[in-house]
Short mmCIF file of C-alpha atoms in Angstrom, two decimals:
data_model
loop_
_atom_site.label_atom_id
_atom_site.label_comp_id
_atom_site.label_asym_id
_atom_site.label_seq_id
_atom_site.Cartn_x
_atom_site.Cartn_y
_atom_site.Cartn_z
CA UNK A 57 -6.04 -28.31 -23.32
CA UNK A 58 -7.72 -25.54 -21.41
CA UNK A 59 -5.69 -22.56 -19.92
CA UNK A 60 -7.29 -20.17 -17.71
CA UNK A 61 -5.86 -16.85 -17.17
CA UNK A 62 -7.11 -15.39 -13.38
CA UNK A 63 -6.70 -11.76 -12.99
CA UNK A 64 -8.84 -8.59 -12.83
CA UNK A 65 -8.14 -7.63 -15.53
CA UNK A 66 -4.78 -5.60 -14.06
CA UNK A 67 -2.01 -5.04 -17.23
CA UNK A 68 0.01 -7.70 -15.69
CA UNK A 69 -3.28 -9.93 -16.44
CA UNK A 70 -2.94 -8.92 -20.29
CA UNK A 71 1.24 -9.27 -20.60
CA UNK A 72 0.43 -13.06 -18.69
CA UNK A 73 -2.21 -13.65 -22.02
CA UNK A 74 -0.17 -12.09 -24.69
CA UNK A 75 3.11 -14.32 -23.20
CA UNK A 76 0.97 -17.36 -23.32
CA UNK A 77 -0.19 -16.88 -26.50
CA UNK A 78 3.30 -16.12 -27.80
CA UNK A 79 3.67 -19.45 -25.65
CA UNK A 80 1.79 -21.23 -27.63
CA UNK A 81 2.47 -20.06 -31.04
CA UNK A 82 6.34 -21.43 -29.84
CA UNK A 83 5.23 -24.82 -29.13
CA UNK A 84 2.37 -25.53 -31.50
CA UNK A 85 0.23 -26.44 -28.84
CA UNK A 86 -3.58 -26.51 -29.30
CA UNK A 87 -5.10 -25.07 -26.58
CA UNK A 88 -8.10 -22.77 -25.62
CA UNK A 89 -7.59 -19.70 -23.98
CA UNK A 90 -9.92 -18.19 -21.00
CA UNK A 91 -9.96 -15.12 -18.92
CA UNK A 92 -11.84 -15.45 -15.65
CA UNK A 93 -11.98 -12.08 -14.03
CA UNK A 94 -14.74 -13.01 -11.40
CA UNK A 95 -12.90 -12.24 -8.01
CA UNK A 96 -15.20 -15.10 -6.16
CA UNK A 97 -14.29 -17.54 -9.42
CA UNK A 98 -10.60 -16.71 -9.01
CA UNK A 99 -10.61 -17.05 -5.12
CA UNK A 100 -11.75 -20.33 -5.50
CA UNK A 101 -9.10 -21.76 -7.20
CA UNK A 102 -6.82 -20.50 -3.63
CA UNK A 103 -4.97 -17.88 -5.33
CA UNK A 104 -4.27 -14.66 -3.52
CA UNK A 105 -2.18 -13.15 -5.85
CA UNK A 106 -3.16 -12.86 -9.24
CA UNK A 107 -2.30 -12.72 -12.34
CA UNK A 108 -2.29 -16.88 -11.85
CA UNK A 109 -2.20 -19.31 -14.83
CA UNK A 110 -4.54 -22.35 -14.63
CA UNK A 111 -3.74 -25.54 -16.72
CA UNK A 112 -6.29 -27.89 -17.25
CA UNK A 113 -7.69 -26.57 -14.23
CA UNK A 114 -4.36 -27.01 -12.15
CA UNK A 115 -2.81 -23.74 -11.09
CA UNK A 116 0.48 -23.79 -12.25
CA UNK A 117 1.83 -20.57 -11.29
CA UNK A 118 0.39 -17.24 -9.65
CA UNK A 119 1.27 -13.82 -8.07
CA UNK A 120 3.38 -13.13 -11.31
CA UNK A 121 4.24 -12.67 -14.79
CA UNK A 122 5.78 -15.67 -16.44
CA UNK A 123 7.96 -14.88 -20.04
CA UNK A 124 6.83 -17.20 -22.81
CA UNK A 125 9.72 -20.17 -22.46
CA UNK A 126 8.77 -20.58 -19.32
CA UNK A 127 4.96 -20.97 -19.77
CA UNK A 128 6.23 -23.06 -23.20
CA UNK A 129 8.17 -25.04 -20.16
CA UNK A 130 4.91 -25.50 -18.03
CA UNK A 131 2.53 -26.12 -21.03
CA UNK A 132 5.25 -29.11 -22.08
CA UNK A 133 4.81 -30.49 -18.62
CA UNK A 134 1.64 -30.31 -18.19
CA UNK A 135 0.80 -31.49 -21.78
CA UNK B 611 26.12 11.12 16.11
CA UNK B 612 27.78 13.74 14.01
CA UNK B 613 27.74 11.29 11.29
CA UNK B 614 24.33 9.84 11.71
CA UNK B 615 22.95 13.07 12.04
CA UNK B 616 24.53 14.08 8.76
CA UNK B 617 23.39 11.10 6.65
CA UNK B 618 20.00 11.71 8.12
CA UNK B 619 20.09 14.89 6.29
CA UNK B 620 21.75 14.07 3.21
CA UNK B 621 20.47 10.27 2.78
CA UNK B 622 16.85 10.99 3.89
CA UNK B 623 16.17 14.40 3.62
CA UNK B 624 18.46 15.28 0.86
CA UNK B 625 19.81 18.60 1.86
CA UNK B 626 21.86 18.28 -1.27
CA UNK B 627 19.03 17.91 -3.64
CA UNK B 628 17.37 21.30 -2.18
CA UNK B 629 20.38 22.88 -2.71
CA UNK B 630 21.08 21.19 -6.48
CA UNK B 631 17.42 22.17 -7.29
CA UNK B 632 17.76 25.84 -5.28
CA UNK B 633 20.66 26.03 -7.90
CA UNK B 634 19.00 25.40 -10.68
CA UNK B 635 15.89 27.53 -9.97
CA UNK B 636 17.35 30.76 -8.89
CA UNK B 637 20.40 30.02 -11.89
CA UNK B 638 18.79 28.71 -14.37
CA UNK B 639 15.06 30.02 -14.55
CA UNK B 640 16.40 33.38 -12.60
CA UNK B 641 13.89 32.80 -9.93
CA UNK B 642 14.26 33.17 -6.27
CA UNK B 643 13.03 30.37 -4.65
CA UNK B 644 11.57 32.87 -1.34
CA UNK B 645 9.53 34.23 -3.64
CA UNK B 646 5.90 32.47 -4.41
CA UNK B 647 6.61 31.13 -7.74
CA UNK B 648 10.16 30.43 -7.45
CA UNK B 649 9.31 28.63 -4.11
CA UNK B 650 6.32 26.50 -5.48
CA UNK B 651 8.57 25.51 -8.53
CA UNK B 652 11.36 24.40 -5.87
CA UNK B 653 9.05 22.18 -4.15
CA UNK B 654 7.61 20.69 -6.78
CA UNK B 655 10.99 19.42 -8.25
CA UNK B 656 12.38 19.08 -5.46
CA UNK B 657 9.85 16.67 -3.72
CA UNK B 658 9.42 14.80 -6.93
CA UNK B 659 12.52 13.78 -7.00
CA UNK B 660 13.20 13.01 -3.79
CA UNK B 661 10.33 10.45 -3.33
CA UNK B 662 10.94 9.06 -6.64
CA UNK B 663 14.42 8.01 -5.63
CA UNK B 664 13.74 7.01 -1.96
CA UNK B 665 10.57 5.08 -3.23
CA UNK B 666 12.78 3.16 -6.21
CA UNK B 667 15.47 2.25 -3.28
CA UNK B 668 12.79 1.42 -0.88
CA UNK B 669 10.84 -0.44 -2.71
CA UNK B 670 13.53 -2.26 -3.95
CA UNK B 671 14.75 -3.56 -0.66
CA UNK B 672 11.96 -4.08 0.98
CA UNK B 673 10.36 -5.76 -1.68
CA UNK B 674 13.35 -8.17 -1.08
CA UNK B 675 12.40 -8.99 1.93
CA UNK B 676 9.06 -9.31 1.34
CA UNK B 677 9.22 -12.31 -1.08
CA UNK B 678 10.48 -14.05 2.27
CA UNK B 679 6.45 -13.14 3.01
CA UNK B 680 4.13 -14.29 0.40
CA UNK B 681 0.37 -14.30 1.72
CA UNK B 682 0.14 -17.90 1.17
CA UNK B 683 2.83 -18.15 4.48
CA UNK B 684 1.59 -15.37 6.07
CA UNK B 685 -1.56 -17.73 6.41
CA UNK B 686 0.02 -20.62 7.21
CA UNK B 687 1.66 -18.54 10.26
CA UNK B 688 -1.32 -16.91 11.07
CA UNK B 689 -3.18 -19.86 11.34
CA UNK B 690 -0.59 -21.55 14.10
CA UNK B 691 -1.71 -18.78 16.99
CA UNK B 692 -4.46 -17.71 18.44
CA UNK B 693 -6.51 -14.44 19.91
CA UNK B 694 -4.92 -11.11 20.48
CA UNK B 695 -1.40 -12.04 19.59
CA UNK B 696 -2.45 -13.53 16.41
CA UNK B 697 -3.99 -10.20 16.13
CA UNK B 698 -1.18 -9.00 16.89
CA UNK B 699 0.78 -10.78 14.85
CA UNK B 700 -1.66 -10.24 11.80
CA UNK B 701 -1.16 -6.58 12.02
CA UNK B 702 3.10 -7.08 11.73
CA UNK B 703 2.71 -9.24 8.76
CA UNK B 704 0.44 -6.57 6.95
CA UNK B 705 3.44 -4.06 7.16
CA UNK B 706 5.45 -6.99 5.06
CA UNK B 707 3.17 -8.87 2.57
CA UNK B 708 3.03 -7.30 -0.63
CA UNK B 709 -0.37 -5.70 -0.96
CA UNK B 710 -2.68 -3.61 -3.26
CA UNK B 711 -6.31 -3.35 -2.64
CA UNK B 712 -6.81 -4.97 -5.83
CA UNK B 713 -5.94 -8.49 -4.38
CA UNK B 714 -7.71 -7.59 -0.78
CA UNK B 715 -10.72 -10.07 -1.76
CA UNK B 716 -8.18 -13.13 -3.11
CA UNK B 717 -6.53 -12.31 0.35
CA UNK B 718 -9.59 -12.09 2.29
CA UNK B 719 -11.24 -15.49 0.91
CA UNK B 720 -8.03 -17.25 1.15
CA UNK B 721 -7.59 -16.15 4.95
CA UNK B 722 -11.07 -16.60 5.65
CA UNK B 723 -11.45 -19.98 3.87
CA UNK B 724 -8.39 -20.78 5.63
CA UNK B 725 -10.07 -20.65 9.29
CA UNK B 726 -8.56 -17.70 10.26
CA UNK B 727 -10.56 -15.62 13.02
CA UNK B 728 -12.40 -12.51 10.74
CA UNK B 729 -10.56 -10.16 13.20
CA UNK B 730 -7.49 -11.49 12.70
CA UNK B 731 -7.79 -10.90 8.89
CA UNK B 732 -9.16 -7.27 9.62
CA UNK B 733 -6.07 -6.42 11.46
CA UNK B 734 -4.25 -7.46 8.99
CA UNK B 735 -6.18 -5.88 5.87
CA UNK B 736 -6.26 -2.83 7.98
CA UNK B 737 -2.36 -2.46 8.55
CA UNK B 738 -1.56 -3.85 4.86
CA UNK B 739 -2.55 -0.75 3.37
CA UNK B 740 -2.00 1.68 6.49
CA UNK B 741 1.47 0.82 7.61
CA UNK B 742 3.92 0.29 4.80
CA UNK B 743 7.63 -0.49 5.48
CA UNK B 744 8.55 2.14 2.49
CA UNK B 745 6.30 4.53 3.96
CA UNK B 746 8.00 4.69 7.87
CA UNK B 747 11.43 5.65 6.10
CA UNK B 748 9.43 8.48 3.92
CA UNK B 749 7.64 10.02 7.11
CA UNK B 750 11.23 10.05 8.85
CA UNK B 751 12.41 11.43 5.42
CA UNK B 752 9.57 14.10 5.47
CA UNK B 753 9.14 14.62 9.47
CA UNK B 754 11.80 12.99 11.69
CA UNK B 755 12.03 9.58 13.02
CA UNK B 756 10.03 10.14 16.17
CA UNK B 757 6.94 11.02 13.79
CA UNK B 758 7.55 8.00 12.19
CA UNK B 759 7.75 5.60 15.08
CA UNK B 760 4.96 7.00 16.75
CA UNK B 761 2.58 6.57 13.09
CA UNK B 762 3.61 2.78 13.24
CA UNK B 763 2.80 2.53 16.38
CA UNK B 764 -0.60 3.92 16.29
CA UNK B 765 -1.20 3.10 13.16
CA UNK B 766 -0.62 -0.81 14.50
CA UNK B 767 -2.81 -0.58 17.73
CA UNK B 768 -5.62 0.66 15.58
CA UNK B 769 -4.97 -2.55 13.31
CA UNK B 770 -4.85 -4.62 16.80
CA UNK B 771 -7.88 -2.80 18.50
CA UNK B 772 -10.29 -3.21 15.54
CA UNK B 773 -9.78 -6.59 14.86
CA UNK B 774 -9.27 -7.55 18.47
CA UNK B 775 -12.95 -6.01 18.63
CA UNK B 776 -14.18 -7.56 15.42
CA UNK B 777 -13.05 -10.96 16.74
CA UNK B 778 -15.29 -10.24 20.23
CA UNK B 779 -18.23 -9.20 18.29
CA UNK B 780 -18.56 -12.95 16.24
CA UNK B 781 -19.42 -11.45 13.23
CA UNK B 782 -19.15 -14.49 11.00
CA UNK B 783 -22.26 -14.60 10.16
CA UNK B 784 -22.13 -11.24 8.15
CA UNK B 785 -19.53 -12.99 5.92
CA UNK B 786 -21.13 -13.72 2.42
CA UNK B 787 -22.08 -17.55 2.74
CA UNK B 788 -19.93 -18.51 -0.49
CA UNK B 789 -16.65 -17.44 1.29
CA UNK B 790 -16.56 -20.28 3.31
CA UNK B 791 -17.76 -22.79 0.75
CA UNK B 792 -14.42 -22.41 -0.87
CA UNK B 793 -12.08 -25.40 -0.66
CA UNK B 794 -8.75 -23.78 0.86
CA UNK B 795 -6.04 -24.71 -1.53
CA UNK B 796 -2.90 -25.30 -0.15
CA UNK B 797 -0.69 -24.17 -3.43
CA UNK B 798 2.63 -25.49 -3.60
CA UNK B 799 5.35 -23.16 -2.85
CA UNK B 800 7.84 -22.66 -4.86
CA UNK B 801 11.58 -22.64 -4.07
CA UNK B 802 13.31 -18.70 -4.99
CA UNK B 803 16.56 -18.69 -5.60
CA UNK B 804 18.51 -14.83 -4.89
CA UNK B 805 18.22 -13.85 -8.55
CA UNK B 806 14.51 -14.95 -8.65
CA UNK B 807 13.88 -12.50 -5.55
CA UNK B 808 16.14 -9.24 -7.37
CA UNK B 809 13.74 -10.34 -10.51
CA UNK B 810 10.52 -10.01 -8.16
CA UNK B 811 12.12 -6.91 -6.44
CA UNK B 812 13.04 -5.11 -9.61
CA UNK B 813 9.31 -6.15 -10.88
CA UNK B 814 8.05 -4.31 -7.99
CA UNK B 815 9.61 -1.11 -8.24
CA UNK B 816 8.25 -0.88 -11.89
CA UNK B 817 5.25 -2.06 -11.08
CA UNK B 818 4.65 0.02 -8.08
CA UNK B 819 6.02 3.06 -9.39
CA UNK B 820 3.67 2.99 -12.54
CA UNK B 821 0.70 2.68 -10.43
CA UNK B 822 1.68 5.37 -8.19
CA UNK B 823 3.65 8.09 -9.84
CA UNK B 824 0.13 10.19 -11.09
CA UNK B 825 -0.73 10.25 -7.22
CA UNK B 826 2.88 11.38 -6.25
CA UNK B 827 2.86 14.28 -8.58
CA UNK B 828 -1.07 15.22 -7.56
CA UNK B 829 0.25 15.43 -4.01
CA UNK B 830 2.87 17.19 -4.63
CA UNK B 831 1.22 19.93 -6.78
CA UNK B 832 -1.60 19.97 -4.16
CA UNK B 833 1.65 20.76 -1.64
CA UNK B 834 3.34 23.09 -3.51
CA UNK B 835 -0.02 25.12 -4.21
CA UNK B 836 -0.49 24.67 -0.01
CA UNK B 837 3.07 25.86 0.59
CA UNK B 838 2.87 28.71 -1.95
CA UNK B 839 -0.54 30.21 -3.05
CA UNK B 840 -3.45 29.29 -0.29
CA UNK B 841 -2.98 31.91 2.98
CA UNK B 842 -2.18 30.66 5.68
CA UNK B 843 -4.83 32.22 7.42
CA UNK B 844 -7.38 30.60 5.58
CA UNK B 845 -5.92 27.04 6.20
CA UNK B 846 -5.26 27.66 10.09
CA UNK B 847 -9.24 29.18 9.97
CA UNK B 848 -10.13 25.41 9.10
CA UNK B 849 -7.43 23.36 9.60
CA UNK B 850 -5.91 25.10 13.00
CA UNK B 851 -4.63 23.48 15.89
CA UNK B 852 -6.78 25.17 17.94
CA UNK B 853 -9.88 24.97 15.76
CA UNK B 854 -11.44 21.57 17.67
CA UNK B 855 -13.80 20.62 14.01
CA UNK B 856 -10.60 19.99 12.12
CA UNK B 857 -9.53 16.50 12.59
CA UNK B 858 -13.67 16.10 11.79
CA UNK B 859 -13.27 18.36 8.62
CA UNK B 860 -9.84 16.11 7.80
CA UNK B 861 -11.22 12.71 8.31
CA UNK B 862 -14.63 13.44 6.19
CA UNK B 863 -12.48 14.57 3.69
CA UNK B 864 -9.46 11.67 3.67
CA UNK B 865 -11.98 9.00 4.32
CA UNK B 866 -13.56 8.48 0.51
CA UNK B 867 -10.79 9.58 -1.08
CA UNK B 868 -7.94 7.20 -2.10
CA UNK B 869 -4.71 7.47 -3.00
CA UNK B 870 -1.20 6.43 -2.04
CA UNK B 871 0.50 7.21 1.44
CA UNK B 872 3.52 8.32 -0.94
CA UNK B 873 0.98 10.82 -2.75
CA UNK B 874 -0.35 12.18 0.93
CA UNK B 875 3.12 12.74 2.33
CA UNK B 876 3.89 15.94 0.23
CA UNK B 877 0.50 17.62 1.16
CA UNK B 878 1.07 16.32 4.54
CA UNK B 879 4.15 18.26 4.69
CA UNK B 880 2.78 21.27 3.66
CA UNK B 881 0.05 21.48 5.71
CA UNK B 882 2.09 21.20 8.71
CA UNK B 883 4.41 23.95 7.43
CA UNK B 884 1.71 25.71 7.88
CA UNK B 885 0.73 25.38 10.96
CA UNK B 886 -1.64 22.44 11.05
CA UNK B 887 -1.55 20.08 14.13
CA UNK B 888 0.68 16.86 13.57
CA UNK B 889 -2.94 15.12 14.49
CA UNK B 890 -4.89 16.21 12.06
CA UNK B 891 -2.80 15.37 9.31
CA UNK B 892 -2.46 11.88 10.84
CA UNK B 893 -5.39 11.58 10.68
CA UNK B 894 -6.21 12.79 6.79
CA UNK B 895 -3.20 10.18 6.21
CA UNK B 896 -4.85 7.57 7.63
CA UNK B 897 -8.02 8.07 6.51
CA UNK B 898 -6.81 8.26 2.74
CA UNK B 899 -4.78 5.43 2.93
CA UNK B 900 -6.99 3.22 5.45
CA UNK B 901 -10.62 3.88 3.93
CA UNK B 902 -11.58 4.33 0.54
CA UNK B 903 -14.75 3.95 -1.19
CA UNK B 904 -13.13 1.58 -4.24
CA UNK B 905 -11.63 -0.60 -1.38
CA UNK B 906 -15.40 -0.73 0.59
CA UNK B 907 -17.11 -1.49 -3.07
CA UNK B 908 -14.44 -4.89 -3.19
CA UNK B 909 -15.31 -5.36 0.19
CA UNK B 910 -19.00 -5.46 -0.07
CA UNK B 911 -18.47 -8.44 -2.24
CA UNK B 912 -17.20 -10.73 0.01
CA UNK B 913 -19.12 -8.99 3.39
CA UNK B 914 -22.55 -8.04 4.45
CA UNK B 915 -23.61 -3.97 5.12
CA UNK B 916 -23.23 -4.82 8.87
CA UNK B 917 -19.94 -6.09 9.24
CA UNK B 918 -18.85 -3.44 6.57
CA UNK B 919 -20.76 -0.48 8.30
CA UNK B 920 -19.03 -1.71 11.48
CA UNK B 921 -15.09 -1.94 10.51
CA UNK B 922 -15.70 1.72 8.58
CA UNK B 923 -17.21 2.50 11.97
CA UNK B 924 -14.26 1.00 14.08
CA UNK B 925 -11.72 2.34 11.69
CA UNK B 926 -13.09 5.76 11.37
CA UNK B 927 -13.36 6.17 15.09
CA UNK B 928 -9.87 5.20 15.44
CA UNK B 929 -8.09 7.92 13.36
CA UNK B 930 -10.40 10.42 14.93
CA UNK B 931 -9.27 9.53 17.99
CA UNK B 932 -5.49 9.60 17.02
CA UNK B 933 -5.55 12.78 15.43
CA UNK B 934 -6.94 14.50 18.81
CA UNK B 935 -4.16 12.53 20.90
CA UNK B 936 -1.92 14.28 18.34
CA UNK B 937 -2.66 17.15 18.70
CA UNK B 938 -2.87 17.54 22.55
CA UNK B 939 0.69 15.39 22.55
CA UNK B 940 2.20 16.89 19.26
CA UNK B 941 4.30 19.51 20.75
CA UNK B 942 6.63 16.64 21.65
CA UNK B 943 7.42 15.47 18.24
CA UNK B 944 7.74 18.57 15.75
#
């Protein structure tokens, strides 16, 4: 599994990375973490408000900060 | 009107904060607040406090309504209408979608990718960062409401104008070619509940306050050092109503600078206190909050030097232009 975290590299980008992390350490999921902080690589995924989490290159969430259960939540769905 | 006019002064302006903070200054650090020191230490706490709890409120409930306003609709409804009123219309939902500069590129390549008309996305990038809901309540805070209303207003038409003019010009060939390559996703949208939108709101007020409370206090010391240590003399000599350079002298100043609108309001107060035409601050407001050289470096990305040169143009011209209308028609609203 790939996860892509889009965000300039605001705080909110870093909390959204540590949360997943903490995400995955939860589930025991294997996955590999990326930052993409290119604005013209994040706009083309359609988001307009970052920080934006990207799932095996499906955006599953943007424009906020999601708290580790519920990224454990996504990462089970999307699995 | 008794009452209104009352919690006017104690809801917006606070009259019982000055006096709380008078209190405490002349009682507590045995200073009087007419003098210099005294009166610069009075403003400073004073004001801080003031916009710290209006902004927390404000931001609070208009953040509220703004999760009604996501840019993700606000293109969807933009891209339903078209010419002036969608210019229009572009400008109104600027005042409402949550905006920093920092997502002004996502914004602009979603819009554009999207179809939208370039000058309909200029009026609304314009009036995103220009004309703030929070802001209107803090200039009728700071001023009085007529201030306010007429700042909306202008600060609207110059949204309308330079897009409406943008549009005319078919410029869309200055837009970097890769913009348009972009697929535009249509993301789904997700359902809030209320507690989801008190969660976003709260988020917001944090979130905006720790981005903005260094400029807040900068203004306000740049205020209180206005109000209490530079002569008047010397600010009239530059900045006087009757001196016809200084909206020039305030716009080449407020135009590469950036901060807030909440951090310009103190110094905007003080420089009318001192006798500063109600245009030329407008337009040191506007060109602060409008034009700033990190928000033309994002831009750049995304647009080439002649579409950039031209909305700097455009947007320069327009609060130079407001700020002598102010002037000549202030009288009526201080």
């Amino acid at each position: 599994m790939i996860i892509k975290i889009l965000g300039s590299g605001c705080k909110n980008c870093i909390n959204l990375k540590e949360n997943t992390e903490k995400a995955l350490k939860e589930t025991g999921i294997d996955a590999e973490i990326i930052k993409v902080e290119n604005m013209k690589d994040i706009a083309s995924y359609g988001v307009m408000r970052t920080p934006a989490l990207v799932i095996d290159e499906k955006v599953v969430s943007y424009g906020k900060v999601l708290k580790p259960g519920d990224i454990a939540g996504l990462l089970e769905k999307y699995k | 009107m008794v009452i209104i006019s009352w919690l006017n002064r104690q809801l917006l302006k606070m009259e019982w904060l000055f006096e709380l903070i008078r209190l405490l200054v002349e009682n507590v650090f045995g200073l009087n607040i007419d003098d210099r020191l005294g009166g610069s230490i009075h403003f400073f706490i004073y004001d801080v406090i003031k916009i710290f709890i209006l902004l927390s409120v404000l931001i609070f409930t208009i953040s509220y309504i703004q999760s009604y306003f996501p840019p993700e609709r606000t293109k969807k409804i933009l891209g339903r209408i078209k010419g002036v009123p969608a210019n229009i219309l572009g400008a109104l939902l600027g005042t409402i979608t949550p905006f920093c500069s920092c997502s002004s590129i996502p914004i602009f390549i979603g819009f554009t990718s999207a179809g939208l008309p370039l000058g309909v996305t200029f009026s609304f990038l314009i009036s995103s960062p220009l004309v703030d809901l929070a802001s209107i309540i803090l200039l009728a805070s700071i001023f009085n409401w007529r201030t306010a209303i007429a700042y909306v207003v202008v600060g609207l038409l110059l949204a309308v104008v330079s897009g409406t003019i943008i549009s005319k010009l078919k410029f869309e060939e200055y837009v970097e070619s890769y913009v348009f390559g972009k697929s535009s996703l249509d993301l789904e949208q997700e359902e809030l509940t209320v507690n989801d939108r008190i969660e976003f709101s709260k988020n917001q007020v944090s979130d905006i306050i720790k981005r903005v409370w260094k400029y807040i206090l900068i203004g306000v010391g740049i205020g209180a050092a206005i109000h209490n240590w530079i002569p008047e003399s010397l600010i009239t000599a530059i900045l006087g109503q009757d001196k016809w350079y200084s909206v020039i002298i305030a716009a080449v100043v407020g135009i590469p600078m950036y901060a807030d609108i909440f951090g310009t309001l103190p110094i905007a107060e003080a420089l009318i206190a001192k006798g500063v035409g109600l245009g030329t601050v407008l337009t040191f407001m506007m060109g602060v909050t409008a034009l700033s050289l990190p928000s033309m470096i994002m831009l750049k990305q995304v647009i080439k030097p002649r579409l950039l040169w031209t909305f700097i143009g455009l947007v320069s011209a327009g609060i130079i232009i407001i700020g002598y209308a102010f002037n000549a028609i202030g009288y009526m609203f201080i």
